[in-house]
Coordinates of C-alpha atoms and ligand atoms in Angstrom, one line a residue:
X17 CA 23.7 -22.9 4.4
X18 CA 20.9 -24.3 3.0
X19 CA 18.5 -22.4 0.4
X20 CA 15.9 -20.8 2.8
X21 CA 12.1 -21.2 2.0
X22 CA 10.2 -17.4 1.8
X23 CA 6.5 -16.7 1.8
X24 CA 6.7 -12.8 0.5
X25 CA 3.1 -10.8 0.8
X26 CA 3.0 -8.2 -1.1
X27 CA 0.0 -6.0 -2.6
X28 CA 2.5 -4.7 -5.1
X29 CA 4.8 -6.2 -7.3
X30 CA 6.9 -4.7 -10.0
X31 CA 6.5 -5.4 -13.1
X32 CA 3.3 -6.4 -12.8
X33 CA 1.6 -3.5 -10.6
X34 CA 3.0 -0.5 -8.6
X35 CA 1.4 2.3 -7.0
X36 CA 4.6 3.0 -4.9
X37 CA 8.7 1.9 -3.9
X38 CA 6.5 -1.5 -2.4
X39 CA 6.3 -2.6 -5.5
X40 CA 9.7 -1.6 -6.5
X41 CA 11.2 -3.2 -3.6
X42 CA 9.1 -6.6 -3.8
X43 CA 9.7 -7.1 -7.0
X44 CA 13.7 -6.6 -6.5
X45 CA 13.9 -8.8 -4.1
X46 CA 11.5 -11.8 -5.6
X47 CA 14.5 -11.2 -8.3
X48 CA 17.4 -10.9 -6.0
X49 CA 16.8 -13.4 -3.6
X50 CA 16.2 -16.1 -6.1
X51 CA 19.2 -15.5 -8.1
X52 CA 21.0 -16.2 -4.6
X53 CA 19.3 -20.0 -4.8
X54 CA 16.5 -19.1 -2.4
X55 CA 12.9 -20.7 -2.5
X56 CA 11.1 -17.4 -2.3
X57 CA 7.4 -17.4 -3.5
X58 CA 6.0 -14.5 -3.9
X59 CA 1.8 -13.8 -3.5
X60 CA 0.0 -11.0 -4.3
X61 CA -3.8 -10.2 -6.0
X62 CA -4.6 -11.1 -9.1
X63 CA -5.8 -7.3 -9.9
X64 CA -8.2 -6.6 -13.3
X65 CA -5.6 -4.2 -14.4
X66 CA -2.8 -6.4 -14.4
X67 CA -2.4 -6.9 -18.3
X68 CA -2.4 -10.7 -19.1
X69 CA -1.7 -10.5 -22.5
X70 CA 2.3 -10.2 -21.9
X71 CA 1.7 -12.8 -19.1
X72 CA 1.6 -16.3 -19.7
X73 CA 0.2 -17.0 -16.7
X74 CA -0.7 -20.7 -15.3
X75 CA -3.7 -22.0 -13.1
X76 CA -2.5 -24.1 -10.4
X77 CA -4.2 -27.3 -10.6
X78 CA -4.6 -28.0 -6.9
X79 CA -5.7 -24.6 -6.3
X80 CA -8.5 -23.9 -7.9
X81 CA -11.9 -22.2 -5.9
X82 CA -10.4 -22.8 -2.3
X83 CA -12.6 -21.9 0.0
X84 CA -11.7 -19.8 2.6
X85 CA -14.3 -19.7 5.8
X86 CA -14.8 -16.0 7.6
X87 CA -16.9 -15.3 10.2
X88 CA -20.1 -16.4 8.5
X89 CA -19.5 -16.8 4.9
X90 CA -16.6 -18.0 2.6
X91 CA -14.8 -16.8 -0.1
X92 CA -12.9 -19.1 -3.2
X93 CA -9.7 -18.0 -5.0
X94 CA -8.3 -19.6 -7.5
X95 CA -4.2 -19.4 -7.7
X96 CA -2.3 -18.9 -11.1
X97 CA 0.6 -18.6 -11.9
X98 CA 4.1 -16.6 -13.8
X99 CA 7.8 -16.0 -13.0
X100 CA 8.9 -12.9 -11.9
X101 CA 10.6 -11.5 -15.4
X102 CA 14.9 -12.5 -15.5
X103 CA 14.4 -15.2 -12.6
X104 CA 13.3 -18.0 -11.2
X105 CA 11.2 -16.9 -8.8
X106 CA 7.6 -18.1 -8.7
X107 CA 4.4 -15.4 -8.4
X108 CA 1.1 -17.0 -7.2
X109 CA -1.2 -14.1 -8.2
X110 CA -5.0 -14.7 -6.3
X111 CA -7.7 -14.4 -8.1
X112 CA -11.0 -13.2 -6.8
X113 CA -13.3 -12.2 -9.1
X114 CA -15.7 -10.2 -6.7
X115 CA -12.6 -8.8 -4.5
X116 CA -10.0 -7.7 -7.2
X117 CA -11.8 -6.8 -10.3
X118 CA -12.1 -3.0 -9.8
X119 CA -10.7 -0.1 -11.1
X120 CA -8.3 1.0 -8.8
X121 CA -5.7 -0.9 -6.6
X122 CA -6.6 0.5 -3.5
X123 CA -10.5 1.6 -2.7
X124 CA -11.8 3.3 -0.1
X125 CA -14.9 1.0 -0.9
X126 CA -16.5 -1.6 1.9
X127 CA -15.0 -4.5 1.5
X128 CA -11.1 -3.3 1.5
X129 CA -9.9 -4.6 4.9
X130 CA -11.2 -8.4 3.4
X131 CA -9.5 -7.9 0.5
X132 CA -6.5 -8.4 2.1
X133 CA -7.3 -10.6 4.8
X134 CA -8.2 -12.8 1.9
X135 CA -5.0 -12.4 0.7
X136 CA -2.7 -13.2 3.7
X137 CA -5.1 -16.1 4.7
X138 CA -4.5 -17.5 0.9
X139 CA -1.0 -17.3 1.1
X140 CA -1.5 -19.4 3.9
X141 CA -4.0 -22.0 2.4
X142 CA -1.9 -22.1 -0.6
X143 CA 1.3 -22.5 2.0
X144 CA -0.9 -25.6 3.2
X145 CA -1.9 -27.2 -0.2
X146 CA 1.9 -26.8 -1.5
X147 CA 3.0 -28.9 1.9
X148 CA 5.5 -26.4 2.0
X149 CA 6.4 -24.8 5.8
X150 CA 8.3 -21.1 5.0
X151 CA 11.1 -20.4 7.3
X152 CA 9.9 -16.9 7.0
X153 CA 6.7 -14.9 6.2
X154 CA 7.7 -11.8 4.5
X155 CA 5.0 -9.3 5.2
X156 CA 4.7 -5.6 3.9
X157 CA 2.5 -2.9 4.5
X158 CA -1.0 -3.3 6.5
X159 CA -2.1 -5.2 3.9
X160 CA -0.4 -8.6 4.7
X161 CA 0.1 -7.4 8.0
X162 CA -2.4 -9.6 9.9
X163 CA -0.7 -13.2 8.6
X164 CA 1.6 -12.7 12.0
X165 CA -1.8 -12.8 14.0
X166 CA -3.3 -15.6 11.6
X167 CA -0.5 -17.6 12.5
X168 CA -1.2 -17.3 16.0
X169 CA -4.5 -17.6 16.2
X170 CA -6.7 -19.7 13.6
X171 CA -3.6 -21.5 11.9
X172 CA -2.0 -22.4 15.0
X173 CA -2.8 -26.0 15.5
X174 CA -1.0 -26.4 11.7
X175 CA 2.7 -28.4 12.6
X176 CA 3.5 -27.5 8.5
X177 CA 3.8 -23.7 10.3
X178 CA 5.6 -24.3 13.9
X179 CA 9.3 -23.8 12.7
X180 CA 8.2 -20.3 10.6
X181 CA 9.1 -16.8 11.6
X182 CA 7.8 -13.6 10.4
X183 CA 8.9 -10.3 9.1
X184 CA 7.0 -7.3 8.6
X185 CA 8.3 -4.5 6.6
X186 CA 7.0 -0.9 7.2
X187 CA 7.6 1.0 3.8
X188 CA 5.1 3.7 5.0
X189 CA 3.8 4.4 8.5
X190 CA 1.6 7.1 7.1
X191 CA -0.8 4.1 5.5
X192 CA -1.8 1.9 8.6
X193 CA -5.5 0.0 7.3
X194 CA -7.9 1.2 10.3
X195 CA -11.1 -0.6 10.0
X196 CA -14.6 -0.6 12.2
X197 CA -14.0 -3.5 15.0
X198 CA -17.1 -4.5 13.3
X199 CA -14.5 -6.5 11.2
X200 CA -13.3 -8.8 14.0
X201 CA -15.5 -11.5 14.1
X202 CA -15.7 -11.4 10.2
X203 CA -12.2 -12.0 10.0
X204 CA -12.1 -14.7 12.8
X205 CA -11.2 -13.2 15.7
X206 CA -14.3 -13.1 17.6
X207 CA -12.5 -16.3 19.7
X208 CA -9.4 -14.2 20.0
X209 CA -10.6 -10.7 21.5
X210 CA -8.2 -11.1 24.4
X211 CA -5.2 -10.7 21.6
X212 CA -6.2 -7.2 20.3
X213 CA -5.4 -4.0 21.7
X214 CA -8.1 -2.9 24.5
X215 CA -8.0 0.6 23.6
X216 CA -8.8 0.1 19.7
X217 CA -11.6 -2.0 20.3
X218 CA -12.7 0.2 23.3
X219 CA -12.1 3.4 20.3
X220 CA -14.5 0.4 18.3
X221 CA -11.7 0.0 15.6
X222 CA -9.0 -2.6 14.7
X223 CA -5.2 -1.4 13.4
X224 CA -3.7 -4.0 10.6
X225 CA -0.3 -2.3 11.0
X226 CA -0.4 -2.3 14.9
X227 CA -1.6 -5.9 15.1
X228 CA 1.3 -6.6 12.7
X229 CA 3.7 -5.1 15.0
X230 CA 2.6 -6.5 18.0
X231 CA 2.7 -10.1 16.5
X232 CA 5.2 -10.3 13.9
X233 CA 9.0 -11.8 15.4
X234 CA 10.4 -8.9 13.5
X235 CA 9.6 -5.2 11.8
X236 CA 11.9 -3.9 9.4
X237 CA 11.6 -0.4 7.6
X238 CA 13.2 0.5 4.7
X239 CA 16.1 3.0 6.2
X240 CA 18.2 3.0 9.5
X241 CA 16.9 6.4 10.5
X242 CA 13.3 5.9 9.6
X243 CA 13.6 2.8 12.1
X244 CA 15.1 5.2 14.5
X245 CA 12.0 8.2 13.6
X246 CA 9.1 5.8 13.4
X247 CA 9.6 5.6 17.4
X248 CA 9.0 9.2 17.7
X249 CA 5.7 11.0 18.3
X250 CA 6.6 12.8 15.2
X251 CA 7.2 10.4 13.0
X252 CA 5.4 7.4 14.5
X253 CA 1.9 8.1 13.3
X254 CA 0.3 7.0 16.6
X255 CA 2.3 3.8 17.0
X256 CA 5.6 5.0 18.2
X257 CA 5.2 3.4 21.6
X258 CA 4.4 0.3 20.3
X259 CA 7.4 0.3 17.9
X260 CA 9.9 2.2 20.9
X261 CA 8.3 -1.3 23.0
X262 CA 9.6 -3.4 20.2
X263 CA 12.9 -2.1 19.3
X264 CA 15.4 -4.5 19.9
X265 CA 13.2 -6.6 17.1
X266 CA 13.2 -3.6 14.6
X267 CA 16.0 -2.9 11.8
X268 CA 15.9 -0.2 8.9
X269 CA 17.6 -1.8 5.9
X270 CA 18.2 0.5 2.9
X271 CA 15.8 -0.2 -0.1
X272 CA 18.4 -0.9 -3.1
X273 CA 18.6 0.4 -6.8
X274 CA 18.4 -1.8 -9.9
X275 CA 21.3 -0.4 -11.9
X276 CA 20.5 -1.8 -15.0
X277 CA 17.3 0.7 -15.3
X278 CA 18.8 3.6 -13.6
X279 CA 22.7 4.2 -14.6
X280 CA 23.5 7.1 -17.2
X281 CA 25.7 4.3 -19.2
X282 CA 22.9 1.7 -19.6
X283 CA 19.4 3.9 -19.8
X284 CA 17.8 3.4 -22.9
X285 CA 15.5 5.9 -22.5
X286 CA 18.2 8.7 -22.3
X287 CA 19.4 10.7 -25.5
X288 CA 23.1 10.5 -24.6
X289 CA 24.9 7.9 -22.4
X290 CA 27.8 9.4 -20.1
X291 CA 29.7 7.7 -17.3
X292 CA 32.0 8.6 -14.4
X293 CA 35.1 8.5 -17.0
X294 CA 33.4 11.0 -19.3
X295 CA 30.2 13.4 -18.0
X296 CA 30.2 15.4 -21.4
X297 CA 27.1 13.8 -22.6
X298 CA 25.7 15.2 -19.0
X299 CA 25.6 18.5 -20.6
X300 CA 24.1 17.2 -24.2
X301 CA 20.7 15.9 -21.8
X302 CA 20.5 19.2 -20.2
X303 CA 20.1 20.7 -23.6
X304 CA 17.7 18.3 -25.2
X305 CA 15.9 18.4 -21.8
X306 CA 15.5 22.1 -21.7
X307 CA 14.9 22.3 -25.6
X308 CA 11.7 19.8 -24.7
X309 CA 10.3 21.7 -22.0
X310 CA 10.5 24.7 -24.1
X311 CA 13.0 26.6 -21.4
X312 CA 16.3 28.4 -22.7
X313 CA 19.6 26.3 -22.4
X314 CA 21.8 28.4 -20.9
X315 CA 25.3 26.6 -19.3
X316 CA 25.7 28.6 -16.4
X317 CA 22.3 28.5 -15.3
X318 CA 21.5 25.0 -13.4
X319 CA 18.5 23.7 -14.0
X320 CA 16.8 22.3 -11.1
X321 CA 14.8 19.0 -11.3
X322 CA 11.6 17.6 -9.5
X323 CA 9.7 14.6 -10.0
X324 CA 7.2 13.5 -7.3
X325 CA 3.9 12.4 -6.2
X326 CA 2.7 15.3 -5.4
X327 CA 1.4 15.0 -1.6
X328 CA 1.8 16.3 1.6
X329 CA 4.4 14.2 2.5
X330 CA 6.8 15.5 0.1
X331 CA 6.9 19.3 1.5
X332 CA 6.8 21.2 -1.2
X333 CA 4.9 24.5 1.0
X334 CA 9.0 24.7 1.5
X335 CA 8.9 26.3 -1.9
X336 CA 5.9 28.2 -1.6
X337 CA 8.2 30.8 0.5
X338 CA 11.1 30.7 -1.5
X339 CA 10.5 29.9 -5.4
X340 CA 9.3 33.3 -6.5
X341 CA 12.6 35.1 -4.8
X342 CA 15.2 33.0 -6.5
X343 CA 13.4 32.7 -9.4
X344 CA 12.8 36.2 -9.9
X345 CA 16.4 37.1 -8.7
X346 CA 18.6 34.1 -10.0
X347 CA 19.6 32.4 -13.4
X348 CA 18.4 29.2 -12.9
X349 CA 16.2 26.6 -14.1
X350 CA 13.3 24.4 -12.4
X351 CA 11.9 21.2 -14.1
X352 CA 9.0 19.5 -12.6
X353 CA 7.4 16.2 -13.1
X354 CA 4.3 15.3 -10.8
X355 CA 1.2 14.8 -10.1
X356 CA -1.1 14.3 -7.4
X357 CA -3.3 17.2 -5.1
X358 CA -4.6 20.1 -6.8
X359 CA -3.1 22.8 -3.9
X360 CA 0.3 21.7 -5.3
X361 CA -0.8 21.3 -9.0
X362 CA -1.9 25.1 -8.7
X363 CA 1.1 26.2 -7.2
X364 CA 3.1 24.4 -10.1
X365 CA 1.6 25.9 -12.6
X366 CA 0.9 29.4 -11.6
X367 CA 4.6 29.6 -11.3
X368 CA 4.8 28.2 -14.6
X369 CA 2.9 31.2 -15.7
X370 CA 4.6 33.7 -13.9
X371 CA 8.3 32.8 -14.9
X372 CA 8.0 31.1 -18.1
X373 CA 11.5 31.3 -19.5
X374 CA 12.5 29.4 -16.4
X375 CA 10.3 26.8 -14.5
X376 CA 8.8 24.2 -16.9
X377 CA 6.0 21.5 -15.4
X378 CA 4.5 18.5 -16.5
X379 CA 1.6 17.7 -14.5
X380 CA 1.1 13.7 -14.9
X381 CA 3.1 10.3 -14.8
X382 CA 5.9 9.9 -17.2
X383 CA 8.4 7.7 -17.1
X384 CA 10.4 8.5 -19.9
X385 CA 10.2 12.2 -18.8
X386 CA 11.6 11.4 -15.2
X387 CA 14.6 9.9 -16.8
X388 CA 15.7 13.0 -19.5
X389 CA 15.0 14.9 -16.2
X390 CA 17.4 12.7 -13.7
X391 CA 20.0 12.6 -16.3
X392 CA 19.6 16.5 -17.6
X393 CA 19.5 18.1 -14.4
X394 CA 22.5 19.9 -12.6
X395 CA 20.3 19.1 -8.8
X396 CA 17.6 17.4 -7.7
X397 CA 15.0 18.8 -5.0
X398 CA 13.2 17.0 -2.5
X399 CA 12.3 18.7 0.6
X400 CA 10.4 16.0 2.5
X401 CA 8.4 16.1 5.9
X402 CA 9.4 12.2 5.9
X403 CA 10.6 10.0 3.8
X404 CA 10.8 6.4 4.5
X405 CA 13.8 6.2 1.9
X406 CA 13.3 7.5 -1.3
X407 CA 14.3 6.4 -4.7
X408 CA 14.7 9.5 -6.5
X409 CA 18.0 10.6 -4.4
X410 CA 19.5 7.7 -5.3
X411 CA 19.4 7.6 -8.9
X412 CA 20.4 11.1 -8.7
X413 CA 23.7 10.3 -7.3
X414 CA 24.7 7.9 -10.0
X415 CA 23.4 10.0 -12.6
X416 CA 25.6 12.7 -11.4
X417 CA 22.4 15.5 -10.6
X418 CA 23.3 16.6 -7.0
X419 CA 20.8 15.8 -4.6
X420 CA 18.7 19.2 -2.2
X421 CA 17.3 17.2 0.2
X422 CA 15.8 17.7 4.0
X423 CA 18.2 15.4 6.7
X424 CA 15.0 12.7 7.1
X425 CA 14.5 9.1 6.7
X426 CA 16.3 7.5 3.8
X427 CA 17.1 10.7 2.6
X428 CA 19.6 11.1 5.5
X429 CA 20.9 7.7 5.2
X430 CA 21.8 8.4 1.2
X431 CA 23.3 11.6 0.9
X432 CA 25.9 13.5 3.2
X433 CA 26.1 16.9 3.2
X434 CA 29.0 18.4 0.8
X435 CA 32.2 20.1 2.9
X436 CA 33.7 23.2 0.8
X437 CA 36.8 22.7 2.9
X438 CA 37.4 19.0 2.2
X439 CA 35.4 18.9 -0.6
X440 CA 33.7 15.6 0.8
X441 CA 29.9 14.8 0.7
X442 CA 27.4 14.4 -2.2
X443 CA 24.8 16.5 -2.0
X444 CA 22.9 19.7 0.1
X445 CA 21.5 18.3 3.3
X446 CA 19.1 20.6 5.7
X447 CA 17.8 19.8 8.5
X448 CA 14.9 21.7 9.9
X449 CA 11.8 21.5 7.9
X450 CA 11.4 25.4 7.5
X451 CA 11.8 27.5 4.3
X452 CA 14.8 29.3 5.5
X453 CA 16.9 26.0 5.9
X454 CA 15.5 24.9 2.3
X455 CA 16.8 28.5 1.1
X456 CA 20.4 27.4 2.7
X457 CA 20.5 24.6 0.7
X458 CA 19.6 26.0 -2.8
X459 CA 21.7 28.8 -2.6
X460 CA 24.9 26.8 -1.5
X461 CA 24.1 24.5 -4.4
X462 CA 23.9 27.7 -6.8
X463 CA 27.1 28.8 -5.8
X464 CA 29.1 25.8 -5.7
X465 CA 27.8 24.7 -9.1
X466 CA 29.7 28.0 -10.2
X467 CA 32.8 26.7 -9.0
X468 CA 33.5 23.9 -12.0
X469 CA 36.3 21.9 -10.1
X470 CA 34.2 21.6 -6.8
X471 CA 30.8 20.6 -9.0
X472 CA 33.2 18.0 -10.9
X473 CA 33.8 16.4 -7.2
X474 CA 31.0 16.2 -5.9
X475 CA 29.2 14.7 -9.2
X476 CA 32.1 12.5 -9.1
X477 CA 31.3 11.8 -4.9
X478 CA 27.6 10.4 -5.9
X479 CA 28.2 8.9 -8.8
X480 CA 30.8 6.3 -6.8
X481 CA 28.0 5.5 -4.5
X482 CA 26.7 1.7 -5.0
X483 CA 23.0 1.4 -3.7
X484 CA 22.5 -1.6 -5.7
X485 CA 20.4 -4.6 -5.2
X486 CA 23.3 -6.5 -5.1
X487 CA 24.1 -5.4 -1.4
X488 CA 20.9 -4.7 -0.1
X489 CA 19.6 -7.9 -0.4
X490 CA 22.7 -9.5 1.7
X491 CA 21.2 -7.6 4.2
X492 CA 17.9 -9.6 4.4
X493 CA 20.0 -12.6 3.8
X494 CA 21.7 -12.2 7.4
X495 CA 18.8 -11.1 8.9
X496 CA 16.5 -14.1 7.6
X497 CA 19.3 -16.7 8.8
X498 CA 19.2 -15.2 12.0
X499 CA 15.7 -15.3 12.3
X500 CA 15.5 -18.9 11.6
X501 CA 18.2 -20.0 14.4
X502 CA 15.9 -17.8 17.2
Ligands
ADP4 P1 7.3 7.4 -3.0 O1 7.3 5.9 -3.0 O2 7.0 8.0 -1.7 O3 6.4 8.0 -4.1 P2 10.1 7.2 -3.9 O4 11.1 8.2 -4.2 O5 10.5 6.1 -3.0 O6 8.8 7.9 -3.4 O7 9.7 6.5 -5.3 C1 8.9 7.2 -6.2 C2 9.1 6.4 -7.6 O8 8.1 6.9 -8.4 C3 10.4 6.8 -8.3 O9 10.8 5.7 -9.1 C4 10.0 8.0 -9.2 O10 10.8 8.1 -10.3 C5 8.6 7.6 -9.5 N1 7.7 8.7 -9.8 C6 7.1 9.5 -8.9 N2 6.3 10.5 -9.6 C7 6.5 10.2 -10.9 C8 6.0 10.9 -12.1 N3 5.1 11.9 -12.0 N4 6.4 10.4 -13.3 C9 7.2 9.3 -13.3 N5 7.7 8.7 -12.3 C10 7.4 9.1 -11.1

């Protein structure tokens, strides 16, 4: 087969900025896919706090202040350029001064639906001034999600283009880019009215995500049973019809793990390394973690980790019912890492108060502190609404802390429920999003940890689980080859 050519949009990219598992997954797979021998280009913003320092980025001669015409005015970027760190794989970061310097990723400011129109439409120029026609356009999020349209529309009459397929990947339904229809003719499709949906611009709105779905040749999400959620009124965020419509053209693939960062045996970050062959240095993280967060180590109490943005999404009212019983009633440990809204923030740290000897939070971002917590936990919580797939499950398993997590999304897709009777499974799996259910879960946890040969097993279970990059990215592989014979 011959190397395939890929245009990946992307408003995150790992190592360079990350709000979220995009930029996790974008930057894996600029790395993985060009390791395989594939042309894969990846574009993204050129964003103020993207430190240059460590960079040495490049300008691209030929694509220096190309204009780009909107509906009555016209924007210049400049294109430079870097490689994604350990590969060959060539960023083109964008660089508009008056779109990108600000001091946040995201804004809720004005201008943000033409901040990334300008970036798919400049992945396309650039596409142009390279000569170079993509087998595939790799979309992601609503941010790049109106290329498909683009492509359809005001690029059409380009013959570089007419062989190239697209793919949009949903990594989060619950972020769609909803704008005033105001927008339309300022993004050029004034001429093109009769291609949007009736009732948005009747509701005087326009949807990136939905336009991306309706247009692009295929949707992917990031796990086989969000694909299968997303089409339901609970999970679909408003578009579930639209994606039930389309789904013989939509496929969850499984986000992967890099193994180099998150494996008990290689993390640097870690004060004791351990393996499958030998867990005893489990045990000496569990007492450096609980000496840190100032909690008494105590081996037959299991300490309980959390690290999270702390949002909605994640469910953590779950514990509002249930924390203060078992922590008043059992010996046990909780260790959280998050931050995000104050409700939950409050609720961490009154607990805190009340039971100090026993639940320890850290309200912020920490990266070292989310590994000493992965690799000196016994279990990991995560009780989510939804979860497209999660991350934090999966390093779990290889790092031997057992995963409590709600049967949703990726969640469902990483970790089966443990069986006392065949002693199969890898972790505590409920399903109905209600604190009884979560209750279920901790306390089979709590007793089966007491039972040393059955905890050894089921550590033992996760730990042989691969999730790596190495796999997943097959998976696009196959899928981009089909594509490209359609
Ligand atoms: P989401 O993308 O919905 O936040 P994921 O589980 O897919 O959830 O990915 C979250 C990533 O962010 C993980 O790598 C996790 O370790 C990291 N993370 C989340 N909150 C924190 C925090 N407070 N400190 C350090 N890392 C965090």
């Amino acid at each position: 087969m011959p190397p395939l050519k890929i245009c990946f949009v992307s408003s995150e990219v790992v190592p360079f900025v990350k709000a979220g598992g995009l930029g996790d997954v974008s930057g894996a797979l600029g790395k993985y896919l060009s390791r395989k021998g594939h042309d894969i280009r990846v574009f993204m913003p050129y964003y103020s706090s993207i430190d240059t320092r460590s960079l040495p980025v490049q300008v691209v001669e030929f694509l220096q202040n190309v204009p780009v015409h909107f509906g009555g005015f016209t924007l210049y970027f400049t294109a430079l350029t870097a490689k994604l760190p350990d590969s060959e794989c060539e960023v083109y970061f964008i660089h508009c001064e008056g779109l990108y310097n600000r001091s946040k990723i995201y804004t809720d400011e004005g201008d943000e639906y033409l901040r990334f129109a300008l970036l798919s439409r400049a992945a396309i120029e650039c596409c142009q001034r390279m000569g170079w026609g993509p087998d595939i356009f790799h979309c992601n999020d609503w941010q790049t999600a109106l290329i498909p349209l683009y492509l359809k529309t005001i690029y059409q009459w380009d013959g570089l283009f007419k062989q190239s397929k697209t793919v949009l990947t949903i990594h989060n339904i619950g972020y769609q880019g909803m704008f005033s229809a105001e927008a339309v003719d300022k993004l050029m499709f004034g001429g093109y009215r009769h291609m949007l949906p009736p009732e948005d611009l009747g509701a005087g709105m326009i949807n990136y995500l939905k336009l991306g779905i309706i247009y692009t040749d295929l949707i992917t999400t990031v796990s086989p049973t969000y694909a299968q959620e997303i089409q339901t009124a609970e999970y679909g965020s408003g578009l579930h019809q639209m994606l039930e419509y389309r789904k013989y053209r939509l496929a969850g693939i499984l986000n992967g793990v890099d193994y180099h960062e998150w494996s008990p045996e290689n993390d640097p970050y870690i004060p004791h390394k351990y393996s499958m062959e030998d867990f005893s240095g489990k045990e000496k993280n569990k007492k450096a973690l609980l000496e840190r967060m100032d909690l008494p180590y105590d081996p037959d109490a299991p300490v309980y980790g959390i690290i999270s943005r702390l949002t909605w999404q994640k469910g953590f009212e779950l514990l509002y019912e249930v924390l203060g019983d078992i922590l008043s009633n059992y010996e046990l440990r909780f260790v959280v890492l998050g931050s995000g809204e104050d409700k939950y923030t409050r609720f961490f740290q009154s607990a805190r108060d009340q039971f100090p000897g026993k639940l320890a939070f850290y309200n912020g971002y920490h990266i070292e502190l989310s590994h000493w917590i992965e690799a000196g936990s016994d279990m990991f919580v995560m009780p989510s609404r939804y979860e497209p797939c999660g991350l934090n499950q999966i390093y779990s398993l290889k790092y031997g802390t057992v995963p409590i997590v709600r049967k949703t999304g990726g969640l469902a897709d990483t970790v089966q429920l443990y069986d006392w009777v065949t002693q199969a499974g890898t972790g505590f799996v409920f399903e109905y999003f209600n604190g009884d259910s979560l209750r279920w879960a901790i306390d089979y946890a709590f007793n089966t940890f007491h039972n040393k040969a059955a905890w050894q097993k089921i550590m033992h279970n996760g730990m042989a689980q691969n999730f790596s990059w190495e796999v997943q990215v097959e998976k696009y592989i196959e899928l981009y080859e089909k594509l490209k014979s359609w």
